[in-house]
CSV table of C-alpha atoms and ligand atoms in Angstrom, one decimal:
chain,number,residue,atom,x,y,z
A,22,MET,CA,-135.1,92.8,73.6
A,23,SER,CA,-137.8,94.2,71.3
A,24,SER,CA,-139.9,95.1,74.4
A,25,LYS,CA,-137.1,97.3,75.8
A,26,LYS,CA,-138.2,100.9,76.2
A,27,GLU,CA,-135.9,103.5,74.7
A,28,THR,CA,-133.1,104.5,77.0
A,29,ASN,CA,-130.4,107.2,76.9
A,30,SER,CA,-128.5,107.0,73.6
A,31,ALA,CA,-125.1,107.8,75.1
A,32,TRP,CA,-125.1,105.3,78.0
A,33,GLY,CA,-128.4,103.5,78.1
A,34,GLY,CA,-127.2,100.1,77.0
A,35,ARG,CA,-127.4,98.5,80.4
A,36,PHE,CA,-130.7,100.3,81.4
A,37,SER,CA,-134.1,98.8,81.1
A,38,GLU,CA,-136.2,101.9,81.4
A,39,PRO,CA,-135.7,105.6,80.5
A,40,THR,CA,-134.6,108.1,83.0
A,41,ASP,CA,-137.4,109.6,85.1
A,42,ALA,CA,-138.3,112.9,83.5
A,43,PHE,CA,-137.6,114.9,86.7
A,44,VAL,CA,-134.3,113.1,87.3
A,45,ALA,CA,-133.3,113.9,83.7
A,46,ARG,CA,-133.9,117.6,84.4
A,47,PHE,CA,-132.3,117.4,87.8
A,48,THR,CA,-129.1,115.8,86.6
A,49,ALA,CA,-128.8,117.8,83.4
A,50,SER,CA,-126.3,120.6,83.3
A,51,VAL,CA,-126.7,121.9,79.7
A,52,ASP,CA,-128.6,125.0,80.8
A,53,PHE,CA,-125.4,126.3,82.3
A,54,ASP,CA,-122.5,124.3,80.9
A,55,ARG,CA,-123.2,125.4,77.4
A,56,GLU,CA,-121.0,128.3,78.4
A,57,LEU,CA,-118.2,125.9,77.7
A,58,ALA,CA,-119.2,125.1,74.1
A,59,ALA,CA,-116.3,126.9,72.4
A,60,GLN,CA,-113.7,125.3,74.7
A,61,ASP,CA,-115.4,121.9,74.3
A,62,ILE,CA,-115.1,122.1,70.6
A,63,ARG,CA,-111.5,123.3,70.8
A,64,GLY,CA,-110.7,120.3,73.0
A,65,SER,CA,-112.5,117.9,70.6
A,66,VAL,CA,-110.6,119.1,67.6
A,67,ALA,CA,-107.3,118.6,69.4
A,68,HIS,CA,-108.4,115.1,70.5
A,69,ALA,CA,-109.4,114.1,67.0
A,70,THR,CA,-106.2,115.5,65.6
A,71,MET,CA,-104.3,113.3,68.1
A,72,LEU,CA,-106.4,110.2,67.3
A,73,ASN,CA,-105.5,110.8,63.7
A,74,THR,CA,-101.8,111.0,64.5
A,75,ILE,CA,-101.9,107.7,66.4
A,76,GLY,CA,-103.9,106.0,63.6
A,77,VAL,CA,-107.2,105.7,65.3
A,78,LEU,CA,-108.9,108.1,62.9
A,79,THR,CA,-108.2,108.4,59.2
A,80,ASP,CA,-107.4,111.7,57.6
A,81,ASP,CA,-110.9,111.9,56.2
A,82,GLU,CA,-112.5,111.1,59.5
A,83,ARG,CA,-110.5,113.7,61.3
A,84,GLN,CA,-111.4,116.3,58.6
A,85,ALA,CA,-115.1,115.4,58.8
A,86,ILE,CA,-115.1,115.8,62.5
A,87,GLU,CA,-113.3,119.1,62.5
A,88,THR,CA,-115.5,120.5,59.8
A,89,GLY,CA,-118.6,119.3,61.5
A,90,LEU,CA,-117.5,120.8,64.9
A,91,ARG,CA,-116.7,124.1,63.3
A,92,GLU,CA,-120.1,124.3,61.7
A,93,ILE,CA,-121.7,123.5,65.0
A,94,LEU,CA,-119.7,126.2,66.8
A,95,ALA,CA,-120.9,128.7,64.1
A,96,GLU,CA,-124.5,127.7,64.9
A,97,ILE,CA,-124.0,128.0,68.6
A,98,GLU,CA,-122.4,131.4,68.2
A,99,ALA,CA,-125.3,132.5,65.9
A,100,GLY,CA,-127.8,131.3,68.5
A,101,SER,CA,-129.5,128.9,66.1
A,102,PHE,CA,-128.2,125.7,67.8
A,103,SER,CA,-131.0,123.8,69.5
A,104,TRP,CA,-129.9,122.6,73.0
A,105,SER,CA,-131.6,119.6,74.5
A,106,VAL,CA,-132.0,118.8,78.2
A,107,ALA,CA,-132.5,115.2,77.2
A,108,LEU,CA,-128.9,115.2,76.1
A,109,GLU,CA,-127.8,116.2,79.5
A,110,ASP,CA,-124.8,118.4,79.0
A,111,VAL,CA,-122.8,120.5,76.6
A,112,HIS,CA,-120.6,117.5,75.7
A,113,MET,CA,-123.3,115.2,74.6
A,114,ASN,CA,-125.3,117.9,72.9
A,115,ILE,CA,-122.4,118.7,70.7
A,116,GLU,CA,-121.4,115.1,70.1
A,117,ALA,CA,-125.0,114.2,69.1
A,118,ALA,CA,-125.2,117.1,66.8
A,119,LEU,CA,-121.9,116.0,65.2
A,120,THR,CA,-123.2,112.5,64.6
A,121,GLU,CA,-126.4,113.8,63.1
A,122,ARG,CA,-124.4,116.0,60.8
A,123,ILE,CA,-121.6,113.7,59.7
A,124,GLY,CA,-122.9,110.2,60.5
A,125,THR,CA,-121.1,107.3,62.1
A,126,THR,CA,-117.7,109.0,62.1
A,127,GLY,CA,-119.1,111.4,64.8
A,128,LYS,CA,-119.5,108.4,67.0
A,129,LYS,CA,-115.7,107.8,66.9
A,130,LEU,CA,-114.8,111.1,68.4
A,131,HIS,CA,-115.2,109.9,72.0
A,132,THR,CA,-112.6,107.1,71.5
A,133,GLY,CA,-110.1,107.1,74.3
A,134,ARG,CA,-111.8,109.9,76.1
A,135,SER,CA,-114.4,110.3,78.9
A,136,ARG,CA,-116.6,113.3,79.8
A,137,ASN,CA,-114.5,113.3,83.0
A,138,ASP,CA,-111.3,114.4,81.3
A,139,GLN,CA,-113.2,116.3,78.7
A,140,VAL,CA,-115.0,118.6,81.2
A,141,ALA,CA,-111.8,119.0,83.3
A,142,THR,CA,-110.1,120.2,80.1
A,143,ASP,CA,-113.0,122.5,79.1
A,144,ILE,CA,-113.1,124.3,82.4
A,145,ARG,CA,-109.4,124.8,82.4
A,146,LEU,CA,-109.5,126.3,78.9
A,147,TRP,CA,-112.4,128.4,79.8
A,148,LEU,CA,-110.8,129.7,83.0
A,149,ARG,CA,-107.6,130.4,81.2
A,150,ASP,CA,-109.5,132.5,78.6
A,151,THR,CA,-111.4,134.3,81.3
A,152,ILE,CA,-108.3,135.0,83.4
A,153,ASP,CA,-106.8,136.7,80.3
A,154,VAL,CA,-109.8,139.0,80.0
A,155,ILE,CA,-109.7,139.7,83.8
A,156,SER,CA,-106.0,140.5,83.7
A,157,GLY,CA,-106.7,143.1,81.0
A,158,GLU,CA,-109.5,144.8,83.0
A,159,LEU,CA,-107.4,144.7,86.1
A,160,THR,CA,-104.5,146.4,84.3
A,161,ARG,CA,-106.9,149.0,82.8
A,162,LEU,CA,-108.1,149.8,86.3
A,163,GLN,CA,-104.5,150.1,87.6
A,164,GLN,CA,-103.7,152.4,84.7
A,165,GLY,CA,-106.6,154.6,85.7
A,166,ILE,CA,-105.5,154.7,89.3
A,167,LEU,CA,-102.0,155.6,88.3
A,168,SER,CA,-103.2,158.5,86.2
A,169,VAL,CA,-105.3,160.0,89.0
A,170,ALA,CA,-102.5,159.3,91.5
A,171,GLU,CA,-100.0,161.3,89.3
A,172,ARG,CA,-102.4,164.2,88.9
A,173,GLU,CA,-103.2,164.3,92.7
A,174,ARG,CA,-99.7,163.5,93.9
A,175,ALA,CA,-99.5,166.8,95.9
A,176,THR,CA,-103.2,167.1,96.9
A,177,ILE,CA,-103.3,167.0,100.7
A,178,MET,CA,-105.9,165.1,102.6
A,179,PRO,CA,-106.2,163.7,106.0
A,180,GLY,CA,-104.8,160.1,106.5
A,181,PHE,CA,-106.8,158.1,108.9
A,182,THR,CA,-106.3,155.4,111.5
A,183,HIS,CA,-109.5,154.2,113.3
A,184,LEU,CA,-111.2,156.5,110.8
A,185,GLN,CA,-109.9,159.4,113.0
A,186,THR,CA,-107.7,162.0,111.5
A,187,ALA,CA,-104.2,160.8,111.9
A,188,GLN,CA,-101.6,162.6,109.7
A,189,PRO,CA,-101.8,164.4,106.5
A,190,VAL,CA,-101.2,162.4,103.4
A,191,THR,CA,-101.4,163.1,99.7
A,192,PHE,CA,-104.4,161.8,97.7
A,193,GLY,CA,-102.0,160.4,95.2
A,194,HIS,CA,-100.4,158.3,98.0
A,195,HIS,CA,-103.7,157.0,99.1
A,196,LEU,CA,-104.6,155.9,95.6
A,197,MET,CA,-101.2,154.2,95.2
A,198,ALA,CA,-102.1,152.1,98.2
A,199,TRP,CA,-105.1,150.8,96.1
A,200,HIS,CA,-102.6,150.1,93.3
A,201,GLU,CA,-100.5,148.0,95.6
A,202,MET,CA,-103.5,145.8,96.6
A,203,LEU,CA,-104.4,145.3,93.0
A,204,GLU,CA,-100.8,144.5,92.1
A,205,ARG,CA,-100.9,141.6,94.5
A,206,ASP,CA,-104.2,140.5,93.1
A,207,HIS,CA,-102.7,140.4,89.7
A,208,GLY,CA,-99.8,138.3,90.9
A,209,ARG,CA,-102.3,135.8,92.5
A,210,LEU,CA,-104.3,135.7,89.2
A,211,GLN,CA,-101.2,134.9,87.2
A,212,ASP,CA,-100.2,132.3,89.7
A,213,CYS,CA,-103.5,130.6,89.3
A,214,ARG,CA,-103.2,130.7,85.5
A,215,LYS,CA,-99.8,129.1,85.7
A,216,ARG,CA,-100.9,126.3,87.9
A,217,LEU,CA,-104.0,125.5,85.9
A,218,ASN,CA,-102.3,125.4,82.5
A,219,GLN,CA,-101.9,121.7,82.3
A,220,SER,CA,-103.9,119.3,80.2
A,221,PRO,CA,-106.0,116.6,81.8
A,222,LEU,CA,-107.0,115.2,78.4
A,223,GLY,CA,-106.0,111.5,78.2
A,224,ALA,CA,-106.9,110.7,81.8
A,225,ALA,CA,-110.1,109.4,80.4
A,226,ALA,CA,-112.6,108.3,83.1
A,227,LEU,CA,-110.1,108.0,85.8
A,228,ALA,CA,-107.3,105.4,85.0
A,229,GLY,CA,-106.1,106.5,81.6
A,230,THR,CA,-107.0,104.7,78.4
A,231,SER,CA,-105.7,101.6,76.6
A,232,TYR,CA,-105.2,103.6,73.4
A,233,PRO,CA,-101.6,104.9,72.8
A,234,VAL,CA,-102.8,108.5,73.3
A,235,ASP,CA,-100.2,111.2,72.8
A,236,ARG,CA,-101.0,113.5,75.7
A,237,GLU,CA,-98.1,115.8,74.9
A,238,GLN,CA,-99.6,116.5,71.5
A,239,THR,CA,-103.1,117.4,72.8
A,240,ALA,CA,-101.5,119.5,75.6
A,241,SER,CA,-99.5,121.4,73.1
A,242,LEU,CA,-102.3,121.8,70.6
A,243,LEU,CA,-104.4,123.4,73.3
A,244,GLY,CA,-101.7,125.7,74.5
A,245,PHE,CA,-101.1,123.9,77.8
A,246,ASP,CA,-97.6,123.8,79.3
A,247,GLY,CA,-97.9,120.0,79.4
A,248,PRO,CA,-100.1,117.1,80.5
A,249,THR,CA,-101.1,116.6,84.1
A,250,ARG,CA,-99.2,113.7,85.8
A,251,ASN,CA,-101.8,111.6,87.5
A,252,SER,CA,-105.1,110.4,85.9
A,253,LEU,CA,-107.1,110.2,89.1
A,254,ASP,CA,-106.1,113.6,90.2
A,255,SER,CA,-106.6,115.0,86.6
A,256,VAL,CA,-110.4,114.2,86.6
A,257,SER,CA,-111.1,115.1,90.2
A,258,ASP,CA,-108.9,118.2,90.7
A,259,ARG,CA,-110.8,121.5,91.0
A,260,ASP,CA,-108.1,123.4,92.9
A,261,PHE,CA,-107.8,125.9,90.1
A,262,ALA,CA,-111.5,126.9,90.4
A,263,ILE,CA,-111.0,127.3,94.2
A,264,GLU,CA,-107.8,129.3,93.6
A,265,PHE,CA,-109.6,131.5,91.2
A,266,CYS,CA,-112.4,132.2,93.6
A,267,ALA,CA,-109.9,132.9,96.3
A,268,PHE,CA,-108.3,135.4,94.0
A,269,ALA,CA,-111.8,136.8,93.3
A,270,SER,CA,-112.7,137.1,97.0
A,271,LEU,CA,-109.5,139.0,97.8
A,272,LEU,CA,-109.9,141.2,94.8
A,273,LEU,CA,-113.5,142.0,95.7
A,274,THR,CA,-112.4,142.6,99.3
A,275,HIS,CA,-110.0,145.2,98.0
A,276,LEU,CA,-112.6,146.8,95.7
A,277,SER,CA,-115.1,146.8,98.6
A,278,ARG,CA,-112.6,148.7,100.7
A,279,ALA,CA,-112.0,151.3,97.9
A,280,SER,CA,-115.8,151.4,97.5
A,281,GLU,CA,-116.4,152.1,101.1
A,282,GLU,CA,-113.9,155.0,100.9
A,283,LEU,CA,-115.6,156.4,97.8
A,284,VAL,CA,-119.0,156.2,99.5
A,285,LEU,CA,-117.6,158.0,102.5
A,286,TRP,CA,-115.8,160.6,100.4
A,287,THR,CA,-118.9,161.5,98.4
A,288,SER,CA,-121.0,162.0,101.5
A,289,ALA,CA,-121.9,165.5,102.6
A,290,GLN,CA,-119.9,164.9,105.8
A,291,PHE,CA,-116.6,164.3,104.0
A,292,ASP,CA,-117.2,165.9,100.6
A,293,PHE,CA,-113.7,165.0,99.4
A,294,ILE,CA,-114.6,164.0,95.8
A,295,GLU,CA,-117.3,164.2,93.2
A,296,LEU,CA,-118.3,161.2,91.1
A,297,PRO,CA,-119.7,162.1,87.7
A,298,ASP,CA,-123.5,161.8,87.5
A,299,ARG,CA,-123.2,158.9,85.0
A,300,PHE,CA,-121.9,156.7,87.8
A,301,CYS,CA,-124.6,157.6,90.3
A,302,THR,CA,-128.4,157.3,90.7
A,303,GLY,CA,-131.1,159.4,92.3
A,304,SER,CA,-133.9,158.8,94.8
A,305,SER,CA,-137.5,158.5,93.7
A,306,ILE,CA,-138.7,160.4,96.8
A,307,MET,CA,-135.8,162.7,97.9
A,308,PRO,CA,-135.0,165.0,95.0
A,309,GLN,CA,-131.7,166.2,96.4
A,310,LYS,CA,-130.1,162.7,96.5
A,311,LYS,CA,-127.2,161.5,94.4
A,312,ASN,CA,-126.3,158.1,95.5
A,313,PRO,CA,-122.9,156.3,94.8
A,314,ASP,CA,-124.7,153.1,93.7
A,315,VAL,CA,-121.7,151.8,91.7
A,316,PRO,CA,-119.3,151.5,94.6
A,317,GLU,CA,-122.1,150.4,96.9
A,318,LEU,CA,-123.0,147.6,94.6
A,319,VAL,CA,-119.4,146.5,94.2
A,320,ARG,CA,-119.1,146.5,98.0
A,321,GLY,CA,-122.2,144.3,98.1
A,322,LYS,CA,-121.0,141.9,95.4
A,323,THR,CA,-118.1,140.9,97.6
A,324,GLY,CA,-120.5,138.9,99.7
A,325,ARG,CA,-121.7,137.0,96.6
A,326,VAL,CA,-118.2,136.1,95.5
A,327,ASN,CA,-117.2,135.1,99.0
A,328,GLY,CA,-120.2,132.8,98.9
A,329,HIS,CA,-119.0,131.2,95.7
A,330,LEU,CA,-115.5,130.5,97.3
A,331,ILE,CA,-117.2,128.8,100.2
A,332,ALA,CA,-119.5,126.9,97.9
A,333,LEU,CA,-116.5,125.4,96.0
A,334,LEU,CA,-114.5,124.6,99.1
A,335,THR,CA,-117.5,122.8,100.6
A,336,LEU,CA,-118.2,121.1,97.3
A,337,MET,CA,-114.7,119.5,97.2
A,338,LYS,CA,-114.5,118.8,100.9
A,339,SER,CA,-114.3,115.0,101.6
A,340,GLN,CA,-114.9,114.0,98.0
A,341,PRO,CA,-113.3,110.6,97.5
A,342,LEU,CA,-111.2,110.1,94.3
A,343,ALA,CA,-111.9,110.3,91.5
A,344,TYR,CA,-114.7,112.0,89.6
A,345,ASN,CA,-118.0,112.5,91.4
A,346,LYS,CA,-121.2,114.0,90.0
A,347,ASP,CA,-120.9,116.6,92.7
A,348,ASN,CA,-118.3,118.2,90.5
A,349,GLN,CA,-121.0,119.3,88.1
A,350,GLU,CA,-121.8,121.9,90.8
A,351,ASP,CA,-118.5,123.6,90.2
A,352,LYS,CA,-119.6,125.6,87.2
A,353,GLU,CA,-122.3,128.0,88.3
A,354,PRO,CA,-120.3,129.4,91.2
A,355,LEU,CA,-117.2,129.7,89.0
A,356,PHE,CA,-119.0,131.3,86.1
A,357,ASP,CA,-120.8,133.8,88.3
A,358,ALA,CA,-117.7,134.7,90.3
A,359,ALA,CA,-115.8,135.4,87.0
A,360,GLU,CA,-118.7,137.4,85.5
A,361,THR,CA,-119.0,139.4,88.8
A,362,VAL,CA,-115.3,140.1,88.8
A,363,ILE,CA,-115.3,141.3,85.2
A,364,ASP,CA,-118.3,143.6,85.8
A,365,CYS,CA,-116.9,145.1,89.0
A,366,LEU,CA,-113.5,145.7,87.4
A,367,ARG,CA,-115.2,147.3,84.4
A,368,ALA,CA,-117.3,149.6,86.6
A,369,PHE,CA,-114.2,150.6,88.6
A,370,ALA,CA,-111.9,151.0,85.5
A,371,ASP,CA,-114.5,153.3,83.9
A,372,MET,CA,-115.2,155.2,87.1
A,373,VAL,CA,-111.8,155.8,88.8
A,374,PRO,CA,-110.3,158.1,86.1
A,375,ALA,CA,-113.5,160.2,86.4
A,376,ILE,CA,-113.1,160.9,90.1
A,377,GLN,CA,-112.9,164.6,90.7
A,378,ALA,CA,-111.0,165.6,93.8
A,379,LYS,CA,-112.1,168.6,96.0
A,380,PRO,CA,-108.7,169.7,97.2
A,381,ASP,CA,-109.9,172.6,99.3
A,382,ASN,CA,-112.2,170.3,101.3
A,383,MET,CA,-109.6,167.7,101.7
A,384,ARG,CA,-107.0,170.2,102.9
A,385,GLU,CA,-109.5,171.8,105.3
A,386,ALA,CA,-110.3,168.4,106.8
A,387,ALA,CA,-106.6,167.7,107.3
A,388,ARG,CA,-106.1,171.1,108.9
A,389,ARG,CA,-109.0,170.6,111.3
A,390,GLY,CA,-107.9,167.3,112.9
A,391,PHE,CA,-104.6,168.2,114.6
A,392,SER,CA,-103.0,166.1,111.9
A,393,THR,CA,-99.6,167.6,112.4
A,394,ALA,CA,-99.4,166.7,116.1
A,395,THR,CA,-96.8,164.0,115.3
A,396,ASP,CA,-94.7,166.6,113.4
A,397,LEU,CA,-94.7,168.8,116.5
A,398,ALA,CA,-93.6,165.9,118.7
A,399,ASP,CA,-90.8,165.1,116.2
A,400,TYR,CA,-89.8,168.8,116.2
A,401,LEU,CA,-89.5,168.7,120.0
A,402,VAL,CA,-87.3,165.6,119.8
A,403,ARG,CA,-85.0,167.4,117.4
A,404,LYS,CA,-84.8,170.2,120.1
A,405,GLY,CA,-83.5,167.6,122.6
A,406,ILE,CA,-86.7,166.4,124.3
A,407,PRO,CA,-87.2,162.6,124.7
A,408,PHE,CA,-90.1,161.4,122.5
A,409,ARG,CA,-92.3,160.2,125.4
A,410,ASP,CA,-92.1,163.7,127.0
A,411,SER,CA,-92.7,165.5,123.7
A,412,HIS,CA,-95.7,163.2,123.2
A,413,GLU,CA,-97.1,164.4,126.5
A,414,ILE,CA,-96.4,168.1,125.7
A,415,VAL,CA,-98.2,167.8,122.3
A,416,GLY,CA,-101.1,166.0,123.9
A,417,LYS,CA,-101.6,169.0,126.3
A,418,SER,CA,-101.3,171.4,123.4
A,419,VAL,CA,-104.0,169.4,121.5
A,420,ALA,CA,-106.3,169.5,124.6
A,421,TYR,CA,-105.8,173.3,124.7
A,422,GLY,CA,-106.6,173.5,121.0
A,423,ILE,CA,-109.8,171.5,121.4
A,424,ALA,CA,-110.9,173.8,124.3
A,425,GLN,CA,-110.0,176.9,122.2
A,426,ASN,CA,-111.3,175.5,119.0
A,427,LYS,CA,-107.9,176.1,117.3
A,428,ASP,CA,-105.6,173.9,115.3
A,429,LEU,CA,-102.0,173.8,116.3
A,430,SER,CA,-101.0,175.9,113.3
A,431,GLU,CA,-103.5,178.6,114.4
A,432,MET,CA,-102.0,179.1,117.8
A,433,SER,CA,-99.6,182.0,118.5
A,434,LEU,CA,-96.0,181.4,119.5
A,435,PRO,CA,-96.7,182.4,123.2
A,436,GLU,CA,-99.7,180.0,123.2
A,437,LEU,CA,-97.5,177.1,122.1
A,438,GLN,CA,-94.7,178.1,124.4
A,439,GLN,CA,-97.0,177.5,127.4
A,440,PHE,CA,-96.4,173.9,126.9
A,441,SER,CA,-92.7,173.9,126.2
A,442,ALA,CA,-90.0,176.6,126.2
A,443,ALA,CA,-88.2,174.6,123.5
A,444,ILE,CA,-90.8,175.8,121.0
A,445,GLU,CA,-89.4,178.6,118.8
A,446,GLU,CA,-90.5,180.6,115.7
A,447,ASP,CA,-89.4,177.8,113.3
A,448,VAL,CA,-92.2,175.6,114.7
A,449,PHE,CA,-94.6,176.9,112.1
A,450,ASP,CA,-92.6,175.3,109.3
A,451,VAL,CA,-93.4,171.8,110.7
A,452,LEU,CA,-97.0,172.6,111.6
A,453,THR,CA,-98.0,173.2,108.0
A,454,LEU,CA,-99.6,170.4,106.1
A,455,GLN,CA,-97.2,171.0,103.3
A,456,GLY,CA,-94.2,170.6,105.6
A,457,SER,CA,-95.7,167.5,107.1
A,458,VAL,CA,-96.1,165.6,103.8
A,459,THR,CA,-92.9,166.8,102.2
A,460,ALA,CA,-90.9,165.6,105.2
A,461,ARG,CA,-92.0,162.0,104.6
A,462,ASN,CA,-89.6,161.7,101.8
A,463,HIS,CA,-88.4,158.1,101.7
A,464,ILE,CA,-89.4,154.9,99.9
A,465,GLY,CA,-93.1,154.3,100.6
A,466,GLY,CA,-93.6,157.8,102.1
A,467,THR,CA,-96.3,160.3,101.3
A,468,ALA,CA,-94.1,163.1,99.9
A,469,PRO,CA,-95.3,164.2,96.5
A,470,ASP,CA,-91.8,163.3,95.0
A,471,GLN,CA,-92.1,159.8,96.4
A,472,VAL,CA,-95.6,159.4,95.0
A,473,LEU,CA,-94.4,160.5,91.6
A,474,LYS,CA,-91.5,157.9,91.8
A,475,ALA,CA,-94.0,155.2,92.8
A,476,VAL,CA,-96.3,156.1,89.9
A,477,GLN,CA,-93.4,156.0,87.5
A,478,GLN,CA,-92.2,152.6,88.7
A,479,ALA,CA,-95.7,151.2,88.6
A,480,LYS,CA,-96.2,152.4,85.1
A,481,GLN,CA,-93.0,150.7,84.1
A,482,GLN,CA,-94.2,147.4,85.7
A,483,LEU,CA,-97.5,147.6,83.9
A,484,LYS,CA,-95.7,148.1,80.6
A,485,GLN,CA,-93.5,145.1,81.2
A,486,ARG,CA,-96.6,142.9,81.7
A,487,GLY,CA,-97.9,144.3,78.4
A,488,GLY,CA,-100.5,146.7,79.9
B,12,LIG,N1,-121.8,117.4,83.2
B,12,LIG,C1,-120.7,116.7,83.8
B,12,LIG,C2,-120.0,117.7,84.8
B,12,LIG,O1,-120.1,118.8,84.6
B,12,LIG,C3,-119.8,116.1,82.9
B,12,LIG,C4,-119.1,114.9,83.3
B,12,LIG,C5,-120.0,113.8,83.5
B,12,LIG,N2,-119.4,112.6,83.8
B,12,LIG,C6,-120.0,111.5,84.3
B,12,LIG,N3,-119.3,110.5,84.5
B,12,LIG,N4,-121.3,111.6,84.5
B,12,LIG,O2,-119.3,117.3,85.6
């Protein structure tokens, strides 16, 4: 045995030669999974505490392990810890540092545990922490939206279908539609948190462990709702990462839609809003340019996050039970999706309250597009004309308006009466933009009073969730 070359210290017992240098680098994950260091240490402290409770570690051993791990965490946080690719991943780097620091006792930490349940625990803890940060940023963005929506509850703009002027709406109402999308995203995020909050620790490599581990204890020490129920599933399940990325994709889809609208609205052609200079950039060749880079970039990042969702789905597709090394590939997409979500939410939460509406331009655009045509049709119905006929009458009025370059509200009474004798002087009440939005006064309608109610309800909801 003296001729045996030095092999991996954690698992090299049965190997007769060291790992190929490239293979060591290829299989190592420490360059990215060091992100899990704090959670890894939290999990190890809980595991050691449990091992002490069941008599596997003495009080002194447990204490030495905890103290050593806390010192290591301080070093990692200070940036002075030296990571080694030869030690493969975050788990073995920390364990090796512990043994170097406290001696043989460090080697006892891994009793009744595998890196398979360890890493599953770490990612769940990490994602739970990250979800709480994201939830806070999402709430901050929603608060910003609510404040602008309240301020702009009576500001009239054109509402669109097919990006063609459809009916007047209030800007506040439009913003409250964004709020609804984000409210569903928040629900999905909390759903994901709830389902992931179970402890895989104790599943060990795949079958459980022969030590009488107290899985309830570690679960509760780590703030989990309880232990997972099947050891094979525990080490191989990455549903929570996929669910999170699905949440992220849908959130970014919503932000990309809002971004697209911001880009349109800041264009010279719409000119509905102004974004403060600090959220825009210029052009190196065209001095007049002020580009809405922040919404554009958020719109673009949606593709990146969708890619991560597909990467994780494809990673897990057809994997046999239980743990496979493939799973190491779960981390980079998950980390990047989370970081991207946090950055995009932050950009939006900072930017949205600073949106300056241009009410005159919005109103003018609403006035130009025959946006009260439906109101005229409804008016004729109230005068006893069946809706299909009134639709036809208004269609002809609009064709006349296009030819004469006149909006419905700009036509004289005789001009309007060419199309129906039922039209009387009171028609002008419904042809005004104000009349049109105020008339839509029911739950979910665009009337300023309804927008205010919706804002108040939403504020109440955010308060209940602690926002
Ligand atoms: N670095 C590994 C991962 O991220 C940790 C688990 C390794 N387990 C194993 N049996 N090789 O998945």
